[in-house]
mmCIF file of N, CA and C in Angstrom:
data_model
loop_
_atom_site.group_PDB
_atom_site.id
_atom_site.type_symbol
_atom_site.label_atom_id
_atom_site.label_comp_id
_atom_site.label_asym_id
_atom_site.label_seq_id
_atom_site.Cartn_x
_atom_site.Cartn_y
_atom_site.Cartn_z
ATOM 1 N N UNK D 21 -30.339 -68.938 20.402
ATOM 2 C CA UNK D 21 -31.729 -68.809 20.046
ATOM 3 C C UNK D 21 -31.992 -67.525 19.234
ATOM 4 N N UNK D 22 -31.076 -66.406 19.649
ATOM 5 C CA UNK D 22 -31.539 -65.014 18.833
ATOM 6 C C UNK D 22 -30.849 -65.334 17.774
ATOM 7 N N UNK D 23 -30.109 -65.697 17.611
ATOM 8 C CA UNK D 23 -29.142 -65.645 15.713
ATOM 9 C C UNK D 23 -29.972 -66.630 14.936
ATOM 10 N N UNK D 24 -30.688 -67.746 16.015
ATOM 11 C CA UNK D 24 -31.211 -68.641 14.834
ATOM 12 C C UNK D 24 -32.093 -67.790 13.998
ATOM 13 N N UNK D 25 -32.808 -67.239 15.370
ATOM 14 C CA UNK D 25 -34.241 -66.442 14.382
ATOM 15 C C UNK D 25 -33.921 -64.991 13.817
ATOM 16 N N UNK D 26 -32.980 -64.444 14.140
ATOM 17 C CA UNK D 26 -32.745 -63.521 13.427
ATOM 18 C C UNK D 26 -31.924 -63.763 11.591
ATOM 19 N N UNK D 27 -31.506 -65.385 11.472
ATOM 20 C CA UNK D 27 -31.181 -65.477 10.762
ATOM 21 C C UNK D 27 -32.750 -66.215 9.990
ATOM 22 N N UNK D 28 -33.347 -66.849 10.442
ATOM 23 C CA UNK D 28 -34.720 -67.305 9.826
ATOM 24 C C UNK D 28 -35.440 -66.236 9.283
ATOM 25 N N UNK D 29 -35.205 -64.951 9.895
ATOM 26 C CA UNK D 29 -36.097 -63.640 9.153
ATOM 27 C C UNK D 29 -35.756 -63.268 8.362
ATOM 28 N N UNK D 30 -34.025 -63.519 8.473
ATOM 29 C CA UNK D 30 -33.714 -62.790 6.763
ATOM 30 C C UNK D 30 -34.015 -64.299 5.857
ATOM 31 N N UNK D 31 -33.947 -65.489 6.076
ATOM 32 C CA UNK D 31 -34.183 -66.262 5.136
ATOM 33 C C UNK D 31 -35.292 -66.573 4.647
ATOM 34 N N UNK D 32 -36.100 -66.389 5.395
ATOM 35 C CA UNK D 32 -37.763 -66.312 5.094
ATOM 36 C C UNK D 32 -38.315 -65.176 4.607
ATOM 37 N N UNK D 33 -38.807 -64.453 5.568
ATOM 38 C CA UNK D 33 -38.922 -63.049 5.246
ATOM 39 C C UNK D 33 -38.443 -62.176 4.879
ATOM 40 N N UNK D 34 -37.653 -61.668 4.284
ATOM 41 C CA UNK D 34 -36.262 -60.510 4.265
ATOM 42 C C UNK D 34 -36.754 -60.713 2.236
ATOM 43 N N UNK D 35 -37.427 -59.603 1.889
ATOM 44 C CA UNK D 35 -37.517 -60.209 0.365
ATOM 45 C C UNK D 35 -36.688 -58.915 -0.834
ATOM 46 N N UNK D 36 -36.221 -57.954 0.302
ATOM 47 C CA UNK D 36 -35.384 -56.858 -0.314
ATOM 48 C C UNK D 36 -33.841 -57.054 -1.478
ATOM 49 N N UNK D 37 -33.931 -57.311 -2.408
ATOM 50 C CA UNK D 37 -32.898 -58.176 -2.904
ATOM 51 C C UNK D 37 -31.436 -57.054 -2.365
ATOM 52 N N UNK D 38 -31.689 -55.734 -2.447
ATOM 53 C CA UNK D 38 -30.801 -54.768 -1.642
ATOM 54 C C UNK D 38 -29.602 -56.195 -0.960
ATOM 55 N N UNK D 39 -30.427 -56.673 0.189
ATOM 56 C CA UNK D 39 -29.957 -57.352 1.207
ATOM 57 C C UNK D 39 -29.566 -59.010 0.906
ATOM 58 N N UNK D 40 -29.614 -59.649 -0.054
ATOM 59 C CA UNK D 40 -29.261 -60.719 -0.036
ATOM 60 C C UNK D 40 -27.629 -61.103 -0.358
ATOM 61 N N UNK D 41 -26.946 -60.559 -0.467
ATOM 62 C CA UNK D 41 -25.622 -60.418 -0.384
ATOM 63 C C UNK D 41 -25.159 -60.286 1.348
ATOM 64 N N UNK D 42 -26.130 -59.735 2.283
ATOM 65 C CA UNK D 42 -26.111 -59.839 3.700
ATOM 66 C C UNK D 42 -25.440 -61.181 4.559
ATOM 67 N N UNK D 43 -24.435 -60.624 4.911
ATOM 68 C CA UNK D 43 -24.118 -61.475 6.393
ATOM 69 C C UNK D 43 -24.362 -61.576 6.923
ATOM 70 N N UNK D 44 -24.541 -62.034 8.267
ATOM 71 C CA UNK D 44 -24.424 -61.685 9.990
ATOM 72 C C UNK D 44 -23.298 -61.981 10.499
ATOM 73 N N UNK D 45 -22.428 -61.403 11.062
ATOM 74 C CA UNK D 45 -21.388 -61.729 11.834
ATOM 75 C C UNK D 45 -21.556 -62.041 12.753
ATOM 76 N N UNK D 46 -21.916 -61.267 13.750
ATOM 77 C CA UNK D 46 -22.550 -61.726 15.144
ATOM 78 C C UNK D 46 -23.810 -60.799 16.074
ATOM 79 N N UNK D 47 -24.363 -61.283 16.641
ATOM 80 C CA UNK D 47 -25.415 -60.998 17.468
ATOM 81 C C UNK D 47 -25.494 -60.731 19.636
ATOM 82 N N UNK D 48 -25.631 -59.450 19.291
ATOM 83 C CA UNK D 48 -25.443 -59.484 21.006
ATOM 84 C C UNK D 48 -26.643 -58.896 21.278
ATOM 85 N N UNK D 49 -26.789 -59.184 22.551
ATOM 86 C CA UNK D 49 -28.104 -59.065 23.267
ATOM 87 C C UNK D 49 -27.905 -58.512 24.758
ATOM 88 N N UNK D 50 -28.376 -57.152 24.812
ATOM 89 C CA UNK D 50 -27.927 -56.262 26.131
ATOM 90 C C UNK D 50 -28.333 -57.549 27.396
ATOM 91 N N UNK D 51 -28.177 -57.310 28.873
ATOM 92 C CA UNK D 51 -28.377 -57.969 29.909
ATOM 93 C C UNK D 51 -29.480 -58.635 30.189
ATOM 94 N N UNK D 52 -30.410 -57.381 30.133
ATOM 95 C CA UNK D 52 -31.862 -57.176 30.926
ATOM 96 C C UNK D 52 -32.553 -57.146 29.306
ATOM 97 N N UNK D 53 -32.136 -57.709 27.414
ATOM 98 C CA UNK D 53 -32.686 -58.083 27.105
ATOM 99 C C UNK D 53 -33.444 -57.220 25.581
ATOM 100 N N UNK D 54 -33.427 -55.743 26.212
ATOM 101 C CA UNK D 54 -34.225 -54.943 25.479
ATOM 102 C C UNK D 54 -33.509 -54.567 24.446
ATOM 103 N N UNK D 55 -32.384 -54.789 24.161
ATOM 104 C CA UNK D 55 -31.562 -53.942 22.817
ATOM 105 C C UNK D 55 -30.884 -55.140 22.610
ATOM 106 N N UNK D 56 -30.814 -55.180 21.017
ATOM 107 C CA UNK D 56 -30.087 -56.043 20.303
ATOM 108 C C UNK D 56 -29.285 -55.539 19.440
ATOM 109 N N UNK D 57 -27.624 -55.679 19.576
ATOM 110 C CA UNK D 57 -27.070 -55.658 18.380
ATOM 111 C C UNK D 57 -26.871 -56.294 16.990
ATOM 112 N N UNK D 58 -27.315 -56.084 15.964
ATOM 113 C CA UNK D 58 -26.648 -57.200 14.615
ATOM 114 C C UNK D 58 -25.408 -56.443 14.013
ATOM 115 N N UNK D 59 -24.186 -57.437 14.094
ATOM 116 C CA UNK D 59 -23.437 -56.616 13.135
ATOM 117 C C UNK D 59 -23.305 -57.509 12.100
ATOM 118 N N UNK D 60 -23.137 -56.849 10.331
ATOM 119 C CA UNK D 60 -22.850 -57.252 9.249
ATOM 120 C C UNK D 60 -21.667 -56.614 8.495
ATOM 121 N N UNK D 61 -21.770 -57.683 7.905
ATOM 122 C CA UNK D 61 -21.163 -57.400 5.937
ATOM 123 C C UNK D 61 -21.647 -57.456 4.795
ATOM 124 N N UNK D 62 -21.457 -56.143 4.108
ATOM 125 C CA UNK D 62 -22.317 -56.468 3.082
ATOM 126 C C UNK D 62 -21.375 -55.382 1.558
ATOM 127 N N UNK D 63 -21.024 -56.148 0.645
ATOM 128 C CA UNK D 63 -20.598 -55.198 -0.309
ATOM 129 C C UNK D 63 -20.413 -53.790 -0.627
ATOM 130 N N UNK D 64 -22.464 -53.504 -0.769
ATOM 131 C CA UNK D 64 -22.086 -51.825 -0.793
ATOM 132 C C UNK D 64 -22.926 -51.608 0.401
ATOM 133 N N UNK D 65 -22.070 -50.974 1.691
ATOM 134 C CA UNK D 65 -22.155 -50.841 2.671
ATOM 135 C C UNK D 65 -23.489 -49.863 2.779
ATOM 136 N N UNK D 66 -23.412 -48.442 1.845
ATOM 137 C CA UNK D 66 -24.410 -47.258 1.888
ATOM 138 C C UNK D 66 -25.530 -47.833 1.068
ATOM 139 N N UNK D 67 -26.090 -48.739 0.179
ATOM 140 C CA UNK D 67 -27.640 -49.744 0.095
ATOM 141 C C UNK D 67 -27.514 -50.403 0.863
ATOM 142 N N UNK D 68 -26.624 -51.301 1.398
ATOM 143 C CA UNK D 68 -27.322 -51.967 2.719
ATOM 144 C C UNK D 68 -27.607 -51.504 3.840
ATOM 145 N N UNK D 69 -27.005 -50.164 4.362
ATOM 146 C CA UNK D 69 -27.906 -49.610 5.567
ATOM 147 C C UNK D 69 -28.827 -48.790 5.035
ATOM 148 N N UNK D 70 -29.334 -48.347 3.598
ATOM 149 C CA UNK D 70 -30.454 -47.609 3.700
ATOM 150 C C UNK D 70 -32.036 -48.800 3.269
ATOM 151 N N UNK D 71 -31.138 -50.242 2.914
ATOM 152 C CA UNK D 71 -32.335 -51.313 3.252
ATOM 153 C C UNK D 71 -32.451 -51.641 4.706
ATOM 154 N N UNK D 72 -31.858 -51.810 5.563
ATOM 155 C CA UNK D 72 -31.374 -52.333 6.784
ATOM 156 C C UNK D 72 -32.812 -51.213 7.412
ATOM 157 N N UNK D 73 -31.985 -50.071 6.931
ATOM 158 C CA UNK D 73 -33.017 -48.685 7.746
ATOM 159 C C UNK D 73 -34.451 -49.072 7.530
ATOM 160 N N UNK D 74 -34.758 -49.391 6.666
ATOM 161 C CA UNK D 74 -36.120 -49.357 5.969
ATOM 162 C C UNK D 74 -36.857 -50.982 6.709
ATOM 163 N N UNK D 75 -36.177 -51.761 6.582
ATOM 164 C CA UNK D 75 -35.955 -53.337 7.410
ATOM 165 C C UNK D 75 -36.452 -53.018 8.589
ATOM 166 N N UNK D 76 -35.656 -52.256 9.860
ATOM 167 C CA UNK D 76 -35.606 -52.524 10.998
ATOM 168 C C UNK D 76 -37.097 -53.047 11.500
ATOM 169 N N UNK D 77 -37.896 -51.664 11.568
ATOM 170 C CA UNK D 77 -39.372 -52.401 12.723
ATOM 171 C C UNK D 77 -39.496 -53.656 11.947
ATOM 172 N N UNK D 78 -39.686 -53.579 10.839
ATOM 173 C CA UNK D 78 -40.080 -55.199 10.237
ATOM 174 C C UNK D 78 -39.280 -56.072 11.287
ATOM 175 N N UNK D 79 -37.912 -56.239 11.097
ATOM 176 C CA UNK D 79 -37.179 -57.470 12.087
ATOM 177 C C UNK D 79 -37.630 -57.204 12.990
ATOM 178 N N UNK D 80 -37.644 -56.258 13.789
ATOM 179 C CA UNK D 80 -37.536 -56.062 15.172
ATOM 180 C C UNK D 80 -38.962 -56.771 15.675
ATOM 181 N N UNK D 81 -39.984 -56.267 14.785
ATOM 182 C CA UNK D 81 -41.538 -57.475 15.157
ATOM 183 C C UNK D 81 -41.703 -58.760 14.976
ATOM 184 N N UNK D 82 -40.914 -59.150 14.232
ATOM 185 C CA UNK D 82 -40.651 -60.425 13.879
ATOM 186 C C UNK D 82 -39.831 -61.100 14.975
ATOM 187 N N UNK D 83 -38.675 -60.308 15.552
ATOM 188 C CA UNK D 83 -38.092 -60.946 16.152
ATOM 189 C C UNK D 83 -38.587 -61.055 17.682
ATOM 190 N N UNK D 84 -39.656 -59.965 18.055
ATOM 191 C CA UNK D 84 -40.080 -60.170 19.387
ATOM 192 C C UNK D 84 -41.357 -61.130 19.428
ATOM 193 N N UNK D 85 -41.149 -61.724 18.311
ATOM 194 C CA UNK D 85 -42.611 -62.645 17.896
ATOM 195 C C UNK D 85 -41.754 -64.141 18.042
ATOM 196 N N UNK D 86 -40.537 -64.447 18.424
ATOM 197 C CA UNK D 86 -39.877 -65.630 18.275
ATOM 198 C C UNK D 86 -39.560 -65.507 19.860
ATOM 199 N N UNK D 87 -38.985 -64.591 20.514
ATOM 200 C CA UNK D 87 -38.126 -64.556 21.420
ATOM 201 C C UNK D 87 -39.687 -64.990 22.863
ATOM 202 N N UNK D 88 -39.707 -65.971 24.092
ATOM 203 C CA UNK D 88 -40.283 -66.272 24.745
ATOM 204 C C UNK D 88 -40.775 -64.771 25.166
ATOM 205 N N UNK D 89 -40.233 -63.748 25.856
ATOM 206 C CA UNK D 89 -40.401 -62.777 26.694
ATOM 207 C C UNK D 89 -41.211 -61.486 25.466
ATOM 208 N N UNK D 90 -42.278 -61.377 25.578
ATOM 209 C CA UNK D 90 -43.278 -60.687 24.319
ATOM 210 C C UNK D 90 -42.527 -59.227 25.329
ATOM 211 N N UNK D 91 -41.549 -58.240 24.359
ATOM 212 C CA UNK D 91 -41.196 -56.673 24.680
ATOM 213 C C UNK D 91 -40.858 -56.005 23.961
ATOM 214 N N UNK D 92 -40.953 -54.700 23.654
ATOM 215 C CA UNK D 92 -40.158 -53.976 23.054
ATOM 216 C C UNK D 92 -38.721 -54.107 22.815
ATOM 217 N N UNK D 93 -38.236 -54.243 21.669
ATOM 218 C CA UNK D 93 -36.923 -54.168 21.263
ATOM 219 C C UNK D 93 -36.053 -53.206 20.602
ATOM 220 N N UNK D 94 -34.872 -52.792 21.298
ATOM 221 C CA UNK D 94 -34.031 -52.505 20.231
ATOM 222 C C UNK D 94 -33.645 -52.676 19.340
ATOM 223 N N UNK D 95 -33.640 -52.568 18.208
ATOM 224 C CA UNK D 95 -32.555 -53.296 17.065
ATOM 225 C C UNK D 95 -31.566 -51.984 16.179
ATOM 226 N N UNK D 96 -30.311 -52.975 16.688
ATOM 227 C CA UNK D 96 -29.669 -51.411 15.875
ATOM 228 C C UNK D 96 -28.868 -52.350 14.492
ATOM 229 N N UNK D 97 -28.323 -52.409 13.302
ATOM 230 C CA UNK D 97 -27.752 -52.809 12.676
ATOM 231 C C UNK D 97 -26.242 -52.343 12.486
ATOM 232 N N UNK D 98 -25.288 -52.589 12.842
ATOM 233 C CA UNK D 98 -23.974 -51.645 12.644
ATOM 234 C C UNK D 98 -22.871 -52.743 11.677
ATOM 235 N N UNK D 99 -22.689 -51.245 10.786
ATOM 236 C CA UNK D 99 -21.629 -52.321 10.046
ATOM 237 C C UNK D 99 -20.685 -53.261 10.087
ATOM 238 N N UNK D 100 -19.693 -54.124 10.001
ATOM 239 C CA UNK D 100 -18.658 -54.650 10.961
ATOM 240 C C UNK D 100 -17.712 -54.579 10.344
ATOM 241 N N UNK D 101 -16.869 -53.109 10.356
ATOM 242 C CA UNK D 101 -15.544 -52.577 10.050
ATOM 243 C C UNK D 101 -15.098 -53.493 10.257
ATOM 244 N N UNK D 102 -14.131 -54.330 11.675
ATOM 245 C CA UNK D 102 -13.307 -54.905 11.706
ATOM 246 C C UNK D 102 -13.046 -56.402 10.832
ATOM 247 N N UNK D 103 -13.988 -56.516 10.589
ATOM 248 C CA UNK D 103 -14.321 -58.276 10.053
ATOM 249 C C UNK D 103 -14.053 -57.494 8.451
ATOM 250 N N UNK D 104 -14.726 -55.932 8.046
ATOM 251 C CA UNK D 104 -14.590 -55.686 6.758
ATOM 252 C C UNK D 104 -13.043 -55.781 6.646
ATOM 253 N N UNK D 105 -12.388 -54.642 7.144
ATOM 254 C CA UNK D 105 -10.659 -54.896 7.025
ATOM 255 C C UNK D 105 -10.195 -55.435 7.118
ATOM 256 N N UNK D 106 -10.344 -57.052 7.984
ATOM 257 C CA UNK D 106 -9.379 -57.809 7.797
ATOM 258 C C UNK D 106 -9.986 -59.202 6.518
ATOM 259 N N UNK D 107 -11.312 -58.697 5.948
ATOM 260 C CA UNK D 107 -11.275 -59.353 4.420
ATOM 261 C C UNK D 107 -10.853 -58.913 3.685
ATOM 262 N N UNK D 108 -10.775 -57.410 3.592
ATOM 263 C CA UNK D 108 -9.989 -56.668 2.662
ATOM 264 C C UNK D 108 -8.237 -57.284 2.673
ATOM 265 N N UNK D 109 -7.894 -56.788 4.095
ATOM 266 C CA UNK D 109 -6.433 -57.470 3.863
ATOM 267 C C UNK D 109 -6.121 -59.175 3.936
ATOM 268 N N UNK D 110 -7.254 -59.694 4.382
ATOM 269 C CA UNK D 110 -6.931 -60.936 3.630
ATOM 270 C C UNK D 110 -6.607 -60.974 2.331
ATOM 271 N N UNK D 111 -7.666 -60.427 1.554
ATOM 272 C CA UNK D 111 -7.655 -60.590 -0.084
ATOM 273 C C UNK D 111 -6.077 -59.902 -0.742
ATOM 274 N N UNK D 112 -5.949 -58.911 0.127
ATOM 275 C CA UNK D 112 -4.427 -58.511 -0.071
ATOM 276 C C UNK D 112 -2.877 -59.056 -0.367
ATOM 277 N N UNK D 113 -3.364 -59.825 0.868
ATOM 278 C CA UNK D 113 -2.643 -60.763 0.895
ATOM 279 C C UNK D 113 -2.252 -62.114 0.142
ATOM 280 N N UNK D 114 -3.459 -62.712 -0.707
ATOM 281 C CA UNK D 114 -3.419 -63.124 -1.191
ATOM 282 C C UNK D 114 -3.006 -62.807 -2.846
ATOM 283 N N UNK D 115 -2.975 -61.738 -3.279
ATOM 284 C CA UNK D 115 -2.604 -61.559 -4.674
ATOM 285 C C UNK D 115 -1.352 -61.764 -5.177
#
């Protein structure tokens, strides 16, 4: 339910072109609810977290506007090194 709508905000709403090269890799959601991780990929890593930065409360209202339980949220965005390096050495590999 959170990736759908976190992915509906960037497809709807999200109008920063910065960010349309944006992934999502994956989405976690602390226990008890209040903090959300997104991790991505995105080309140039330093414009996409200074759109991401500028993004956040936007998602983060949006997204407590989908989720049943109306609360304050975390949202942190963190890059996703590992998924980056092993596209890098995929592509490596392939040449």
């Amino acid at each position: 339910m959170i990736k759908e709508a976190i992915a509906a905000i960037f497809r709807e709403d999200i109008t920063d072109p910065r960010l349309e090269a944006l992934v999502i890799t994956s989405v976690e959601m602390s226990v008890d609810g209040g903090n959300v991780r997104i991790r991505y990929l995105h080309p140039d890593r330093t414009e996409s977290e200074r759109a991401l930065d500028k993004a956040t409360a936007f998602v983060r209202a949006r997204l407590a506007e989908h989720l049943p339980k109306k609360r304050a949220l975390a949202v942190r965005f963190v890059f996703d090194r590992d998924r980056a390096e092993a596209r890098a050495i995929e592509e490596l590999s392939c040449e």
